């Protein structure tokens, strides 16, 4: 069990040692990307990138405090969820939580009608919806999106109907969930955001599915690009204890059934994230083989939609940017964009105060809007506006086939293929 007194004492020591530090104000954020038509359009149209103002508040010098406020702070009370359970092909269960505002809370939306804009949120892999996710749901609702949160097997109250858990970078469950969302919301533009370790699952999905991902664009908040190195190196003590506790509490609910197939005594005695991961997923394979199959960036060259990653230079969970960020990926791949800020901690990109809105949410939603505007502009330049109507609509298949089947790819038409990839110029 986590020594809470030690954690609070450690945090208090951080405050006493660093609260006096004055952070010089700076505006804007560094955008790292390969020069392209889309990159130029993004820099000129996405004003939120220039709107970050890191004022000299004392908490700006405390990335750990910003991180705690984002990941463990109170959820947004204005957002409520309507849960849908989805049975997977192997009889496992995942849960989709559809966000609704207060006015919609009592109206159980069981019809197939859906907003023209759907935002899929992939939380971190440690079992709970965070304040960061709930706040993003609220802002997305205000901007006309239909947010839906993907909950893994056994997490956030989702039952564990089989003894199979989801490995770190296996997108099979997420793929089936997205196919269901496309079936429920035909014709809707689908966007996705991954938080922390949840971004790794999103990377895996985008790489495996390529142009068949059904997504228009994606975003990641404080992604972990090299998860194997992160598991092996370990986190600073505070975060290691918090993450170990959350994993052990989560699995304790299923100790009886999982104890029949896993050595859970070793799991609950584990003192590092690597030990826990090895107990859960490396009983019949080596550590090397596990990461060969689950590394987030193993198929990154196949990603075929724009992806915006928001990272901080003072991230206390991921570490220093020079050691953890793949700058070469952003400088050579026209689909990847990196927004690097001086402060923000891990997922703690607050705009004005620790109780206020998130600047990162504003950037992501404006990024999605800019992508749609750019595609419309390209569409009109090619003289295809009449052919596809007033806005780009992706074809949606209702089957349950795998991503790599050409028959279910929404971009098979040569015209659509050129339209989707015009931003790589």
mmCIF file of C-alpha atoms in Angstrom:
data_model
loop_
_atom_site.group_PDB
_atom_site.id
_atom_site.type_symbol
_atom_site.label_atom_id
_atom_site.label_comp_id
_atom_site.label_asym_id
_atom_site.label_seq_id
_atom_site.Cartn_x
_atom_site.Cartn_y
_atom_site.Cartn_z
ATOM 1 C CA UNK A 1 0.000 0.000 0.000
ATOM 2 C CA UNK A 2 1.246 3.457 -0.844
ATOM 3 C CA UNK A 3 2.793 5.411 2.056
ATOM 4 C CA UNK A 4 0.601 8.494 1.688
ATOM 5 C CA UNK A 5 2.410 10.396 4.433
ATOM 6 C CA UNK A 6 5.641 9.977 2.535
ATOM 7 C CA UNK A 7 4.058 11.107 -0.724
ATOM 8 C CA UNK A 8 2.550 14.220 0.849
ATOM 9 C CA UNK A 9 5.787 14.990 2.634
ATOM 10 C CA UNK A 10 7.724 14.656 -0.601
ATOM 11 C CA UNK A 11 5.314 17.000 -2.375
ATOM 12 C CA UNK A 12 5.506 19.514 0.469
ATOM 13 C CA UNK A 13 9.300 19.420 0.269
ATOM 14 C CA UNK A 14 9.111 20.164 -3.452
ATOM 15 C CA UNK A 15 6.916 23.166 -2.761
ATOM 16 C CA UNK A 16 9.176 24.498 -0.006
ATOM 17 C CA UNK A 17 12.273 24.095 -2.147
ATOM 18 C CA UNK A 18 10.901 25.466 -5.399
ATOM 19 C CA UNK A 19 8.004 27.802 -4.674
ATOM 20 C CA UNK A 20 10.381 30.744 -4.598
ATOM 21 C CA UNK A 21 11.522 30.092 -8.165
ATOM 22 C CA UNK A 22 10.305 32.791 -10.518
ATOM 23 C CA UNK A 23 9.467 31.496 -13.966
ATOM 24 C CA UNK A 24 10.027 34.173 -16.606
ATOM 25 C CA UNK A 25 6.949 34.766 -18.716
ATOM 26 C CA UNK A 26 7.024 33.506 -22.256
ATOM 27 C CA UNK A 27 4.427 33.251 -24.940
ATOM 28 C CA UNK A 28 3.744 30.733 -27.630
ATOM 29 C CA UNK A 29 5.114 27.218 -28.034
ATOM 30 C CA UNK A 30 7.653 25.598 -30.304
ATOM 31 C CA UNK A 31 6.184 23.762 -33.288
ATOM 32 C CA UNK A 32 8.399 21.008 -34.682
ATOM 33 C CA UNK A 33 7.362 19.475 -38.007
ATOM 34 C CA UNK A 34 8.415 18.812 -41.574
ATOM 35 C CA UNK A 35 7.707 21.758 -43.906
ATOM 36 C CA UNK A 36 4.581 21.047 -45.960
ATOM 37 C CA UNK A 37 1.405 22.674 -47.217
ATOM 38 C CA UNK A 38 -0.467 21.543 -44.122
ATOM 39 C CA UNK A 39 2.291 22.726 -41.782
ATOM 40 C CA UNK A 40 2.218 26.208 -43.309
ATOM 41 C CA UNK A 41 -1.569 26.328 -43.090
ATOM 42 C CA UNK A 42 -1.494 25.140 -39.491
ATOM 43 C CA UNK A 43 0.999 27.795 -38.418
ATOM 44 C CA UNK A 44 -1.045 30.559 -40.037
ATOM 45 C CA UNK A 45 -4.512 29.444 -38.928
ATOM 46 C CA UNK A 46 -4.120 27.718 -35.547
ATOM 47 C CA UNK A 47 -4.015 30.767 -33.292
ATOM 48 C CA UNK A 48 -4.062 28.710 -30.096
ATOM 49 C CA UNK A 49 -0.444 27.769 -30.757
ATOM 50 C CA UNK A 50 0.460 31.405 -30.218
ATOM 51 C CA UNK A 51 -1.835 31.886 -27.251
ATOM 52 C CA UNK A 52 0.141 30.073 -24.557
ATOM 53 C CA UNK A 53 1.276 32.511 -21.899
ATOM 54 C CA UNK A 54 3.356 30.994 -19.147
ATOM 55 C CA UNK A 55 2.938 33.684 -16.485
ATOM 56 C CA UNK A 56 5.185 33.884 -13.465
ATOM 57 C CA UNK A 57 2.835 32.135 -11.030
ATOM 58 C CA UNK A 58 4.640 30.089 -8.357
ATOM 59 C CA UNK A 59 2.966 26.841 -9.430
ATOM 60 C CA UNK A 60 4.521 27.187 -12.859
ATOM 61 C CA UNK A 61 7.785 26.085 -11.240
ATOM 62 C CA UNK A 62 6.132 22.917 -9.914
ATOM 63 C CA UNK A 63 5.505 20.472 -12.785
ATOM 64 C CA UNK A 64 4.658 17.749 -10.260
ATOM 65 C CA UNK A 65 1.890 19.913 -8.814
ATOM 66 C CA UNK A 66 0.482 20.617 -12.276
ATOM 67 C CA UNK A 67 0.602 16.909 -13.059
ATOM 68 C CA UNK A 68 -1.187 15.939 -9.845
ATOM 69 C CA UNK A 69 -3.889 18.571 -10.461
ATOM 70 C CA UNK A 70 -4.446 17.210 -13.966
ATOM 71 C CA UNK A 71 -4.423 13.492 -13.249
ATOM 72 C CA UNK A 72 -5.840 13.356 -9.703
ATOM 73 C CA UNK A 73 -7.898 16.533 -9.411
ATOM 74 C CA UNK A 74 -11.720 16.512 -9.199
ATOM 75 C CA UNK A 75 -13.633 15.600 -12.335
ATOM 76 C CA UNK A 76 -15.785 18.135 -14.132
ATOM 77 C CA UNK A 77 -19.222 17.918 -12.487
ATOM 78 C CA UNK A 78 -20.920 19.311 -15.600
ATOM 79 C CA UNK A 79 -20.120 16.165 -17.592
ATOM 80 C CA UNK A 80 -22.063 12.933 -17.211
ATOM 81 C CA UNK A 81 -21.617 9.632 -19.011
ATOM 82 C CA UNK A 82 -23.941 7.090 -20.571
ATOM 83 C CA UNK A 83 -22.170 3.738 -20.713
ATOM 84 C CA UNK A 84 -22.302 1.195 -23.516
ATOM 85 C CA UNK A 85 -20.691 -2.225 -23.098
ATOM 86 C CA UNK A 86 -19.213 -3.757 -26.208
ATOM 87 C CA UNK A 87 -18.653 -7.510 -26.389
ATOM 88 C CA UNK A 88 -15.537 -8.292 -28.386
ATOM 89 C CA UNK A 89 -14.826 -11.149 -30.740
ATOM 90 C CA UNK A 90 -13.145 -13.183 -27.953
ATOM 91 C CA UNK A 91 -16.085 -12.513 -25.574
ATOM 92 C CA UNK A 92 -14.163 -9.887 -23.642
ATOM 93 C CA UNK A 93 -15.818 -6.603 -22.691
ATOM 94 C CA UNK A 94 -14.817 -2.972 -23.113
ATOM 95 C CA UNK A 95 -16.893 0.039 -22.115
ATOM 96 C CA UNK A 96 -17.657 3.169 -24.127
ATOM 97 C CA UNK A 97 -18.722 6.162 -22.020
ATOM 98 C CA UNK A 98 -20.645 8.711 -24.093
ATOM 99 C CA UNK A 99 -20.326 12.168 -22.534
ATOM 100 C CA UNK A 100 -23.429 14.319 -22.172
ATOM 101 C CA UNK A 101 -24.061 17.703 -20.602
ATOM 102 C CA UNK A 102 -26.478 18.381 -17.716
ATOM 103 C CA UNK A 103 -29.371 19.090 -20.092
ATOM 104 C CA UNK A 104 -28.924 15.677 -21.728
ATOM 105 C CA UNK A 105 -28.345 13.660 -18.571
ATOM 106 C CA UNK A 106 -31.857 12.266 -18.230
ATOM 107 C CA UNK A 107 -32.267 11.555 -21.907
ATOM 108 C CA UNK A 108 -30.922 8.084 -22.536
ATOM 109 C CA UNK A 109 -29.598 8.251 -26.066
ATOM 110 C CA UNK A 110 -30.168 4.799 -27.464
ATOM 111 C CA UNK A 111 -30.827 5.763 -31.062
ATOM 112 C CA UNK A 112 -28.161 5.523 -33.747
ATOM 113 C CA UNK A 113 -28.253 9.248 -34.465
ATOM 114 C CA UNK A 114 -25.026 10.960 -33.609
ATOM 115 C CA UNK A 115 -23.222 14.256 -33.936
ATOM 116 C CA UNK A 116 -21.371 14.962 -37.173
ATOM 117 C CA UNK A 117 -18.202 15.263 -35.052
ATOM 118 C CA UNK A 118 -17.191 12.431 -32.726
ATOM 119 C CA UNK A 119 -14.200 12.671 -30.382
ATOM 120 C CA UNK A 120 -12.811 9.372 -29.094
ATOM 121 C CA UNK A 121 -10.750 9.694 -25.909
ATOM 122 C CA UNK A 122 -8.197 7.039 -24.942
ATOM 123 C CA UNK A 123 -7.245 7.569 -21.269
ATOM 124 C CA UNK A 124 -4.028 6.419 -19.644
ATOM 125 C CA UNK A 125 -3.667 2.695 -19.014
ATOM 126 C CA UNK A 126 -3.841 2.873 -15.214
ATOM 127 C CA UNK A 127 -7.546 2.472 -14.740
ATOM 128 C CA UNK A 128 -9.300 5.791 -14.082
ATOM 129 C CA UNK A 129 -10.714 8.713 -16.048
ATOM 130 C CA UNK A 130 -8.724 11.782 -15.037
ATOM 131 C CA UNK A 131 -9.627 15.416 -14.611
ATOM 132 C CA UNK A 132 -7.782 16.080 -17.860
ATOM 133 C CA UNK A 133 -10.121 13.739 -19.752
ATOM 134 C CA UNK A 134 -13.331 14.990 -18.098
ATOM 135 C CA UNK A 135 -12.413 18.626 -18.810
ATOM 136 C CA UNK A 136 -11.708 17.773 -22.437
ATOM 137 C CA UNK A 137 -15.133 16.122 -22.663
ATOM 138 C CA UNK A 138 -16.758 19.324 -21.400
ATOM 139 C CA UNK A 139 -14.910 21.586 -23.849
ATOM 140 C CA UNK A 140 -15.600 19.197 -26.716
ATOM 141 C CA UNK A 141 -19.330 19.238 -25.935
ATOM 142 C CA UNK A 142 -19.289 23.035 -26.094
ATOM 143 C CA UNK A 143 -17.660 22.847 -29.531
ATOM 144 C CA UNK A 144 -20.278 20.497 -30.942
ATOM 145 C CA UNK A 145 -18.432 17.187 -30.587
ATOM 146 C CA UNK A 146 -19.853 13.955 -29.224
ATOM 147 C CA UNK A 147 -17.115 12.751 -26.841
ATOM 148 C CA UNK A 148 -16.806 9.059 -26.053
ATOM 149 C CA UNK A 149 -14.281 7.534 -23.639
ATOM 150 C CA UNK A 150 -12.734 4.133 -24.374
ATOM 151 C CA UNK A 151 -12.332 1.981 -21.235
ATOM 152 C CA UNK A 152 -10.106 -1.085 -21.406
ATOM 153 C CA UNK A 153 -11.017 -4.517 -20.083
ATOM 154 C CA UNK A 154 -11.454 -4.413 -16.329
ATOM 155 C CA UNK A 155 -10.751 -0.685 -16.044
ATOM 156 C CA UNK A 156 -12.891 2.170 -14.745
ATOM 157 C CA UNK A 157 -15.637 -0.175 -13.597
ATOM 158 C CA UNK A 158 -15.714 -2.287 -16.762
ATOM 159 C CA UNK A 159 -16.217 -5.984 -15.915
ATOM 160 C CA UNK A 160 -13.476 -8.484 -16.700
ATOM 161 C CA UNK A 161 -15.351 -11.259 -18.489
ATOM 162 C CA UNK A 162 -12.280 -13.283 -19.508
ATOM 163 C CA UNK A 163 -8.796 -13.751 -18.078
ATOM 164 C CA UNK A 164 -7.293 -11.854 -21.017
ATOM 165 C CA UNK A 165 -5.919 -8.394 -20.273
ATOM 166 C CA UNK A 166 -4.973 -5.824 -22.887
ATOM 167 C CA UNK A 167 -1.219 -5.591 -23.558
ATOM 168 C CA UNK A 168 0.333 -2.138 -23.726
ATOM 169 C CA UNK A 169 0.332 -1.670 -27.503
ATOM 170 C CA UNK A 170 -2.232 -4.187 -28.789
ATOM 171 C CA UNK A 171 -4.911 -2.187 -30.665
ATOM 172 C CA UNK A 172 -7.299 -5.104 -31.321
ATOM 173 C CA UNK A 173 -9.886 -3.980 -28.742
ATOM 174 C CA UNK A 174 -9.646 -0.340 -29.799
ATOM 175 C CA UNK A 175 -10.112 -1.367 -33.421
ATOM 176 C CA UNK A 176 -13.368 -3.166 -32.641
ATOM 177 C CA UNK A 177 -14.569 -0.197 -30.572
ATOM 178 C CA UNK A 178 -13.909 2.199 -33.457
ATOM 179 C CA UNK A 179 -15.731 -0.082 -35.876
ATOM 180 C CA UNK A 180 -18.726 0.015 -33.525
ATOM 181 C CA UNK A 181 -18.573 3.814 -33.267
ATOM 182 C CA UNK A 182 -18.521 4.060 -37.069
ATOM 183 C CA UNK A 183 -21.551 1.772 -37.201
ATOM 184 C CA UNK A 184 -23.404 3.817 -34.586
ATOM 185 C CA UNK A 185 -22.449 7.198 -36.099
ATOM 186 C CA UNK A 186 -22.416 6.668 -39.867
ATOM 187 C CA UNK A 187 -20.984 9.575 -41.816
ATOM 188 C CA UNK A 188 -19.561 11.334 -38.758
ATOM 189 C CA UNK A 189 -16.047 12.745 -38.779
ATOM 190 C CA UNK A 190 -14.086 10.827 -36.136
ATOM 191 C CA UNK A 191 -11.185 12.332 -34.189
ATOM 192 C CA UNK A 192 -9.175 10.754 -31.361
ATOM 193 C CA UNK A 193 -7.059 11.954 -28.442
ATOM 194 C CA UNK A 194 -4.710 9.782 -26.392
ATOM 195 C CA UNK A 195 -3.584 10.727 -22.878
ATOM 196 C CA UNK A 196 -0.166 9.676 -21.534
ATOM 197 C CA UNK A 197 0.183 5.889 -21.945
ATOM 198 C CA UNK A 198 -3.142 5.908 -23.795
ATOM 199 C CA UNK A 199 -1.359 7.696 -26.630
ATOM 200 C CA UNK A 200 0.769 4.583 -27.097
ATOM 201 C CA UNK A 201 -2.334 2.530 -27.836
ATOM 202 C CA UNK A 202 -3.493 5.202 -30.282
ATOM 203 C CA UNK A 203 -0.101 5.195 -32.041
ATOM 204 C CA UNK A 204 -0.299 1.410 -32.393
ATOM 205 C CA UNK A 205 -3.791 1.610 -33.862
ATOM 206 C CA UNK A 206 -2.880 4.333 -36.357
ATOM 207 C CA UNK A 207 0.225 2.465 -37.479
ATOM 208 C CA UNK A 208 -1.493 -0.887 -37.837
ATOM 209 C CA UNK A 209 -4.532 0.442 -39.676
ATOM 210 C CA UNK A 210 -2.848 3.096 -41.829
ATOM 211 C CA UNK A 211 -5.308 4.769 -44.177
ATOM 212 C CA UNK A 212 -8.082 2.442 -42.945
ATOM 213 C CA UNK A 213 -8.174 3.973 -39.469
ATOM 214 C CA UNK A 214 -11.488 5.843 -40.026
ATOM 215 C CA UNK A 215 -9.935 8.859 -38.270
ATOM 216 C CA UNK A 216 -9.729 12.354 -39.722
ATOM 217 C CA UNK A 217 -6.989 13.489 -37.312
ATOM 218 C CA UNK A 218 -5.587 12.579 -33.904
ATOM 219 C CA UNK A 219 -3.916 14.238 -30.944
ATOM 220 C CA UNK A 220 -1.780 13.075 -28.026
ATOM 221 C CA UNK A 221 -1.227 14.794 -24.671
ATOM 222 C CA UNK A 222 2.130 13.963 -23.038
ATOM 223 C CA UNK A 223 2.645 10.720 -24.978
ATOM 224 C CA UNK A 224 5.305 8.192 -23.987
ATOM 225 C CA UNK A 225 7.129 7.511 -27.242
ATOM 226 C CA UNK A 226 9.535 4.819 -25.986
ATOM 227 C CA UNK A 227 7.512 2.765 -23.491
ATOM 228 C CA UNK A 228 10.049 -0.043 -23.131
ATOM 229 C CA UNK A 229 12.759 2.367 -22.034
ATOM 230 C CA UNK A 230 10.258 4.052 -19.735
ATOM 231 C CA UNK A 231 9.344 0.774 -18.051
ATOM 232 C CA UNK A 232 12.975 -0.247 -17.708
ATOM 233 C CA UNK A 233 14.289 3.084 -16.430
ATOM 234 C CA UNK A 234 11.430 3.623 -14.013
ATOM 235 C CA UNK A 235 9.786 6.849 -12.868
ATOM 236 C CA UNK A 236 10.796 9.252 -10.121
ATOM 237 C CA UNK A 237 9.805 7.865 -6.725
ATOM 238 C CA UNK A 238 6.543 9.797 -6.325
ATOM 239 C CA UNK A 239 5.114 8.702 -9.672
ATOM 240 C CA UNK A 240 6.420 5.159 -9.321
ATOM 241 C CA UNK A 241 4.499 4.762 -6.058
ATOM 242 C CA UNK A 242 1.302 6.278 -7.417
ATOM 243 C CA UNK A 243 1.323 4.125 -10.553
ATOM 244 C CA UNK A 244 2.194 0.945 -8.645
ATOM 245 C CA UNK A 245 -0.645 1.572 -6.229
ATOM 246 C CA UNK A 246 -3.193 2.208 -8.979
ATOM 247 C CA UNK A 247 -2.186 -0.981 -10.813
ATOM 248 C CA UNK A 248 -2.358 -3.128 -7.695
ATOM 249 C CA UNK A 249 -5.700 -1.710 -6.577
ATOM 250 C CA UNK A 250 -7.119 -2.278 -10.057
ATOM 251 C CA UNK A 251 -5.999 -5.911 -10.266
ATOM 252 C CA UNK A 252 -7.008 -6.711 -6.682
ATOM 253 C CA UNK A 253 -10.659 -6.649 -7.823
ATOM 254 C CA UNK A 254 -9.960 -9.642 -10.068
ATOM 255 C CA UNK A 255 -7.404 -11.440 -7.914
ATOM 256 C CA UNK A 256 -9.470 -14.615 -7.567
ATOM 257 C CA UNK A 257 -9.989 -15.296 -11.254
ATOM 258 C CA UNK A 258 -6.622 -13.982 -12.449
ATOM 259 C CA UNK A 259 -4.826 -15.882 -9.704
ATOM 260 C CA UNK A 260 -5.709 -19.092 -11.537
ATOM 261 C CA UNK A 261 -3.614 -18.120 -14.569
ATOM 262 C CA UNK A 262 -1.077 -15.599 -13.236
ATOM 263 C CA UNK A 263 1.377 -15.572 -10.299
ATOM 264 C CA UNK A 264 -0.322 -12.649 -8.573
ATOM 265 C CA UNK A 265 1.786 -13.039 -5.440
ATOM 266 C CA UNK A 266 4.728 -11.786 -7.493
ATOM 267 C CA UNK A 267 2.535 -9.049 -8.928
ATOM 268 C CA UNK A 268 1.502 -7.618 -5.552
ATOM 269 C CA UNK A 269 5.075 -7.860 -4.274
ATOM 270 C CA UNK A 270 6.466 -6.035 -7.318
ATOM 271 C CA UNK A 271 8.371 -2.824 -6.678
ATOM 272 C CA UNK A 272 8.651 -1.537 -10.256
ATOM 273 C CA UNK A 273 6.364 -1.073 -13.244
ATOM 274 C CA UNK A 274 8.505 -3.476 -15.252
ATOM 275 C CA UNK A 275 7.977 -6.248 -12.697
ATOM 276 C CA UNK A 276 4.210 -5.789 -12.890
ATOM 277 C CA UNK A 277 4.194 -5.747 -16.698
ATOM 278 C CA UNK A 278 6.306 -8.910 -16.873
ATOM 279 C CA UNK A 279 4.021 -10.790 -14.492
ATOM 280 C CA UNK A 280 0.930 -9.884 -16.498
ATOM 281 C CA UNK A 281 2.183 -10.381 -20.046
ATOM 282 C CA UNK A 282 5.492 -12.249 -20.147
ATOM 283 C CA UNK A 283 4.569 -15.674 -18.793
ATOM 284 C CA UNK A 284 4.751 -17.282 -22.239
ATOM 285 C CA UNK A 285 7.043 -14.854 -24.062
ATOM 286 C CA UNK A 286 10.251 -12.959 -23.442
ATOM 287 C CA UNK A 287 10.469 -9.280 -22.550
ATOM 288 C CA UNK A 288 12.121 -8.607 -25.929
ATOM 289 C CA UNK A 289 9.376 -10.356 -27.871
ATOM 290 C CA UNK A 290 6.668 -8.568 -25.882
ATOM 291 C CA UNK A 291 7.976 -5.166 -26.922
ATOM 292 C CA UNK A 292 8.607 -6.280 -30.473
ATOM 293 C CA UNK A 293 4.854 -6.830 -30.673
ATOM 294 C CA UNK A 294 3.738 -3.880 -28.516
ATOM 295 C CA UNK A 295 6.101 -0.987 -29.150
ATOM 296 C CA UNK A 296 3.988 2.082 -29.880
ATOM 297 C CA UNK A 297 6.006 3.221 -32.894
ATOM 298 C CA UNK A 298 6.613 -0.155 -34.532
ATOM 299 C CA UNK A 299 4.424 0.772 -37.548
ATOM 300 C CA UNK A 300 4.751 4.546 -37.344
ATOM 301 C CA UNK A 301 5.640 4.818 -41.044
ATOM 302 C CA UNK A 302 2.138 3.540 -41.875
ATOM 303 C CA UNK A 303 0.317 6.372 -40.078
ATOM 304 C CA UNK A 304 -1.789 8.223 -42.662
ATOM 305 C CA UNK A 305 -3.617 10.971 -40.741
ATOM 306 C CA UNK A 306 -2.287 14.156 -39.102
ATOM 307 C CA UNK A 307 -1.235 13.648 -35.482
ATOM 308 C CA UNK A 308 -0.515 16.516 -33.058
ATOM 309 C CA UNK A 309 1.567 15.713 -29.966
ATOM 310 C CA UNK A 310 1.731 18.163 -27.044
ATOM 311 C CA UNK A 311 4.747 17.720 -24.770
ATOM 312 C CA UNK A 312 6.467 19.678 -22.032
ATOM 313 C CA UNK A 313 10.141 20.247 -21.339
ATOM 314 C CA UNK A 314 9.579 19.761 -17.599
ATOM 315 C CA UNK A 315 7.577 16.517 -17.771
ATOM 316 C CA UNK A 316 8.303 14.727 -14.458
ATOM 317 C CA UNK A 317 6.944 11.392 -15.701
ATOM 318 C CA UNK A 318 8.525 11.050 -19.149
ATOM 319 C CA UNK A 319 11.827 12.790 -18.490
ATOM 320 C CA UNK A 320 13.967 15.272 -20.432
ATOM 321 C CA UNK A 321 12.911 15.902 -24.071
ATOM 322 C CA UNK A 322 16.401 15.268 -25.448
ATOM 323 C CA UNK A 323 16.199 11.696 -24.134
ATOM 324 C CA UNK A 324 12.530 10.898 -24.716
ATOM 325 C CA UNK A 325 11.231 12.787 -27.767
ATOM 326 C CA UNK A 326 11.835 11.398 -31.291
ATOM 327 C CA UNK A 327 12.571 14.753 -32.937
ATOM 328 C CA UNK A 328 13.625 13.017 -36.148
ATOM 329 C CA UNK A 329 10.119 11.587 -36.519
ATOM 330 C CA UNK A 330 8.554 15.056 -36.490
ATOM 331 C CA UNK A 331 11.210 16.530 -38.761
ATOM 332 C CA UNK A 332 10.856 13.835 -41.440
ATOM 333 C CA UNK A 333 7.260 12.559 -41.279
ATOM 334 C CA UNK A 334 4.695 15.058 -42.660
ATOM 335 C CA UNK A 335 1.866 13.517 -40.626
ATOM 336 C CA UNK A 336 3.398 14.216 -37.210
ATOM 337 C CA UNK A 337 3.446 17.603 -35.461
ATOM 338 C CA UNK A 338 5.067 18.342 -32.100
ATOM 339 C CA UNK A 339 4.094 21.249 -29.868
ATOM 340 C CA UNK A 340 6.802 21.624 -27.216
ATOM 341 C CA UNK A 341 6.214 23.959 -24.278
ATOM 342 C CA UNK A 342 8.518 25.098 -21.487
ATOM 343 C CA UNK A 343 6.087 24.118 -18.737
ATOM 344 C CA UNK A 344 3.049 21.985 -18.168
ATOM 345 C CA UNK A 345 4.357 18.887 -16.448
ATOM 346 C CA UNK A 346 2.684 15.655 -17.543
ATOM 347 C CA UNK A 347 -0.773 16.408 -19.010
ATOM 348 C CA UNK A 348 -0.947 19.578 -16.872
ATOM 349 C CA UNK A 349 -1.151 22.257 -19.552
ATOM 350 C CA UNK A 350 -3.350 24.666 -17.615
ATOM 351 C CA UNK A 351 -4.234 27.988 -19.177
ATOM 352 C CA UNK A 352 -4.589 30.395 -16.249
ATOM 353 C CA UNK A 353 -4.773 28.517 -12.968
ATOM 354 C CA UNK A 354 -4.807 25.002 -11.575
ATOM 355 C CA UNK A 355 -8.586 25.241 -11.276
ATOM 356 C CA UNK A 356 -9.174 26.623 -14.752
ATOM 357 C CA UNK A 357 -9.259 25.445 -18.337
ATOM 358 C CA UNK A 358 -6.544 23.529 -20.186
ATOM 359 C CA UNK A 359 -4.635 25.251 -22.960
ATOM 360 C CA UNK A 360 -3.892 21.850 -24.510
ATOM 361 C CA UNK A 361 -7.600 21.207 -25.082
ATOM 362 C CA UNK A 362 -7.994 24.471 -26.957
ATOM 363 C CA UNK A 363 -5.002 23.623 -29.149
ATOM 364 C CA UNK A 364 -6.267 20.132 -30.009
ATOM 365 C CA UNK A 365 -9.787 21.222 -30.950
ATOM 366 C CA UNK A 366 -8.439 24.089 -33.024
ATOM 367 C CA UNK A 367 -6.022 21.675 -34.684
ATOM 368 C CA UNK A 368 -8.910 19.406 -35.682
ATOM 369 C CA UNK A 369 -10.880 22.384 -37.009
ATOM 370 C CA UNK A 370 -7.868 23.540 -39.014
ATOM 371 C CA UNK A 371 -7.397 20.073 -40.520
ATOM 372 C CA UNK A 372 -11.010 20.009 -41.731
ATOM 373 C CA UNK A 373 -10.673 23.524 -43.137
ATOM 374 C CA UNK A 374 -7.492 22.559 -44.953
ATOM 375 C CA UNK A 375 -9.062 19.466 -46.472
ATOM 376 C CA UNK A 376 -12.051 21.535 -47.620
ATOM 377 C CA UNK A 377 -9.708 24.056 -49.215
ATOM 378 C CA UNK A 378 -7.801 21.303 -51.001
ATOM 379 C CA UNK A 379 -11.104 19.769 -52.042
ATOM 380 C CA UNK A 380 -12.269 22.980 -53.645
ATOM 381 C CA UNK A 381 -8.951 23.541 -55.377
ATOM 382 C CA UNK A 382 -9.295 20.155 -57.017
ATOM 383 C CA UNK A 383 -12.788 20.988 -58.201
ATOM 384 C CA UNK A 384 -14.375 18.137 -56.294
ATOM 385 C CA UNK A 385 -16.687 20.084 -53.986
ATOM 386 C CA UNK A 386 -19.768 19.172 -56.014
ATOM 387 C CA UNK A 387 -18.854 15.511 -56.031
ATOM 388 C CA UNK A 388 -18.601 15.122 -52.239
ATOM 389 C CA UNK A 389 -20.818 17.915 -50.928
ATOM 390 C CA UNK A 390 -20.165 20.711 -48.462
ATOM 391 C CA UNK A 391 -17.738 18.901 -46.165
ATOM 392 C CA UNK A 392 -15.402 15.900 -46.425
ATOM 393 C CA UNK A 393 -17.256 12.763 -45.391
ATOM 394 C CA UNK A 394 -15.374 9.533 -44.875
ATOM 395 C CA UNK A 395 -17.025 6.333 -46.021
ATOM 396 C CA UNK A 396 -17.764 4.050 -43.085
ATOM 397 C CA UNK A 397 -17.983 0.287 -43.232
ATOM 398 C CA UNK A 398 -20.139 -1.653 -40.822
ATOM 399 C CA UNK A 399 -18.234 -4.922 -40.980
ATOM 400 C CA UNK A 400 -15.927 -6.351 -38.344
ATOM 401 C CA UNK A 401 -13.061 -7.253 -40.656
ATOM 402 C CA UNK A 402 -9.437 -6.341 -39.964
ATOM 403 C CA UNK A 403 -7.909 -2.998 -40.805
ATOM 404 C CA UNK A 404 -5.627 -4.174 -43.551
ATOM 405 C CA UNK A 405 -8.381 -5.460 -45.838
ATOM 406 C CA UNK A 406 -8.535 -3.178 -48.860
ATOM 407 C CA UNK A 407 -12.290 -3.625 -49.244
ATOM 408 C CA UNK A 408 -13.005 -1.699 -46.048
ATOM 409 C CA UNK A 409 -10.548 1.138 -46.669
ATOM 410 C CA UNK A 410 -12.395 4.480 -46.975
ATOM 411 C CA UNK A 411 -9.648 5.900 -49.217
ATOM 412 C CA UNK A 412 -9.484 3.311 -52.003
ATOM 413 C CA UNK A 413 -10.715 5.741 -54.640
ATOM 414 C CA UNK A 414 -7.713 7.355 -56.391
ATOM 415 C CA UNK A 415 -9.348 10.788 -56.104
ATOM 416 C CA UNK A 416 -9.905 10.435 -52.378
ATOM 417 C CA UNK A 417 -6.381 9.078 -51.953
ATOM 418 C CA UNK A 418 -4.868 12.207 -53.521
ATOM 419 C CA UNK A 419 -7.198 14.435 -51.514
ATOM 420 C CA UNK A 420 -6.206 12.802 -48.235
ATOM 421 C CA UNK A 421 -2.475 13.057 -48.909
ATOM 422 C CA UNK A 422 -2.229 16.475 -50.522
ATOM 423 C CA UNK A 423 -0.829 17.906 -47.299
ATOM 424 C CA UNK A 424 2.376 15.869 -47.657
ATOM 425 C CA UNK A 425 3.639 18.200 -50.406
#
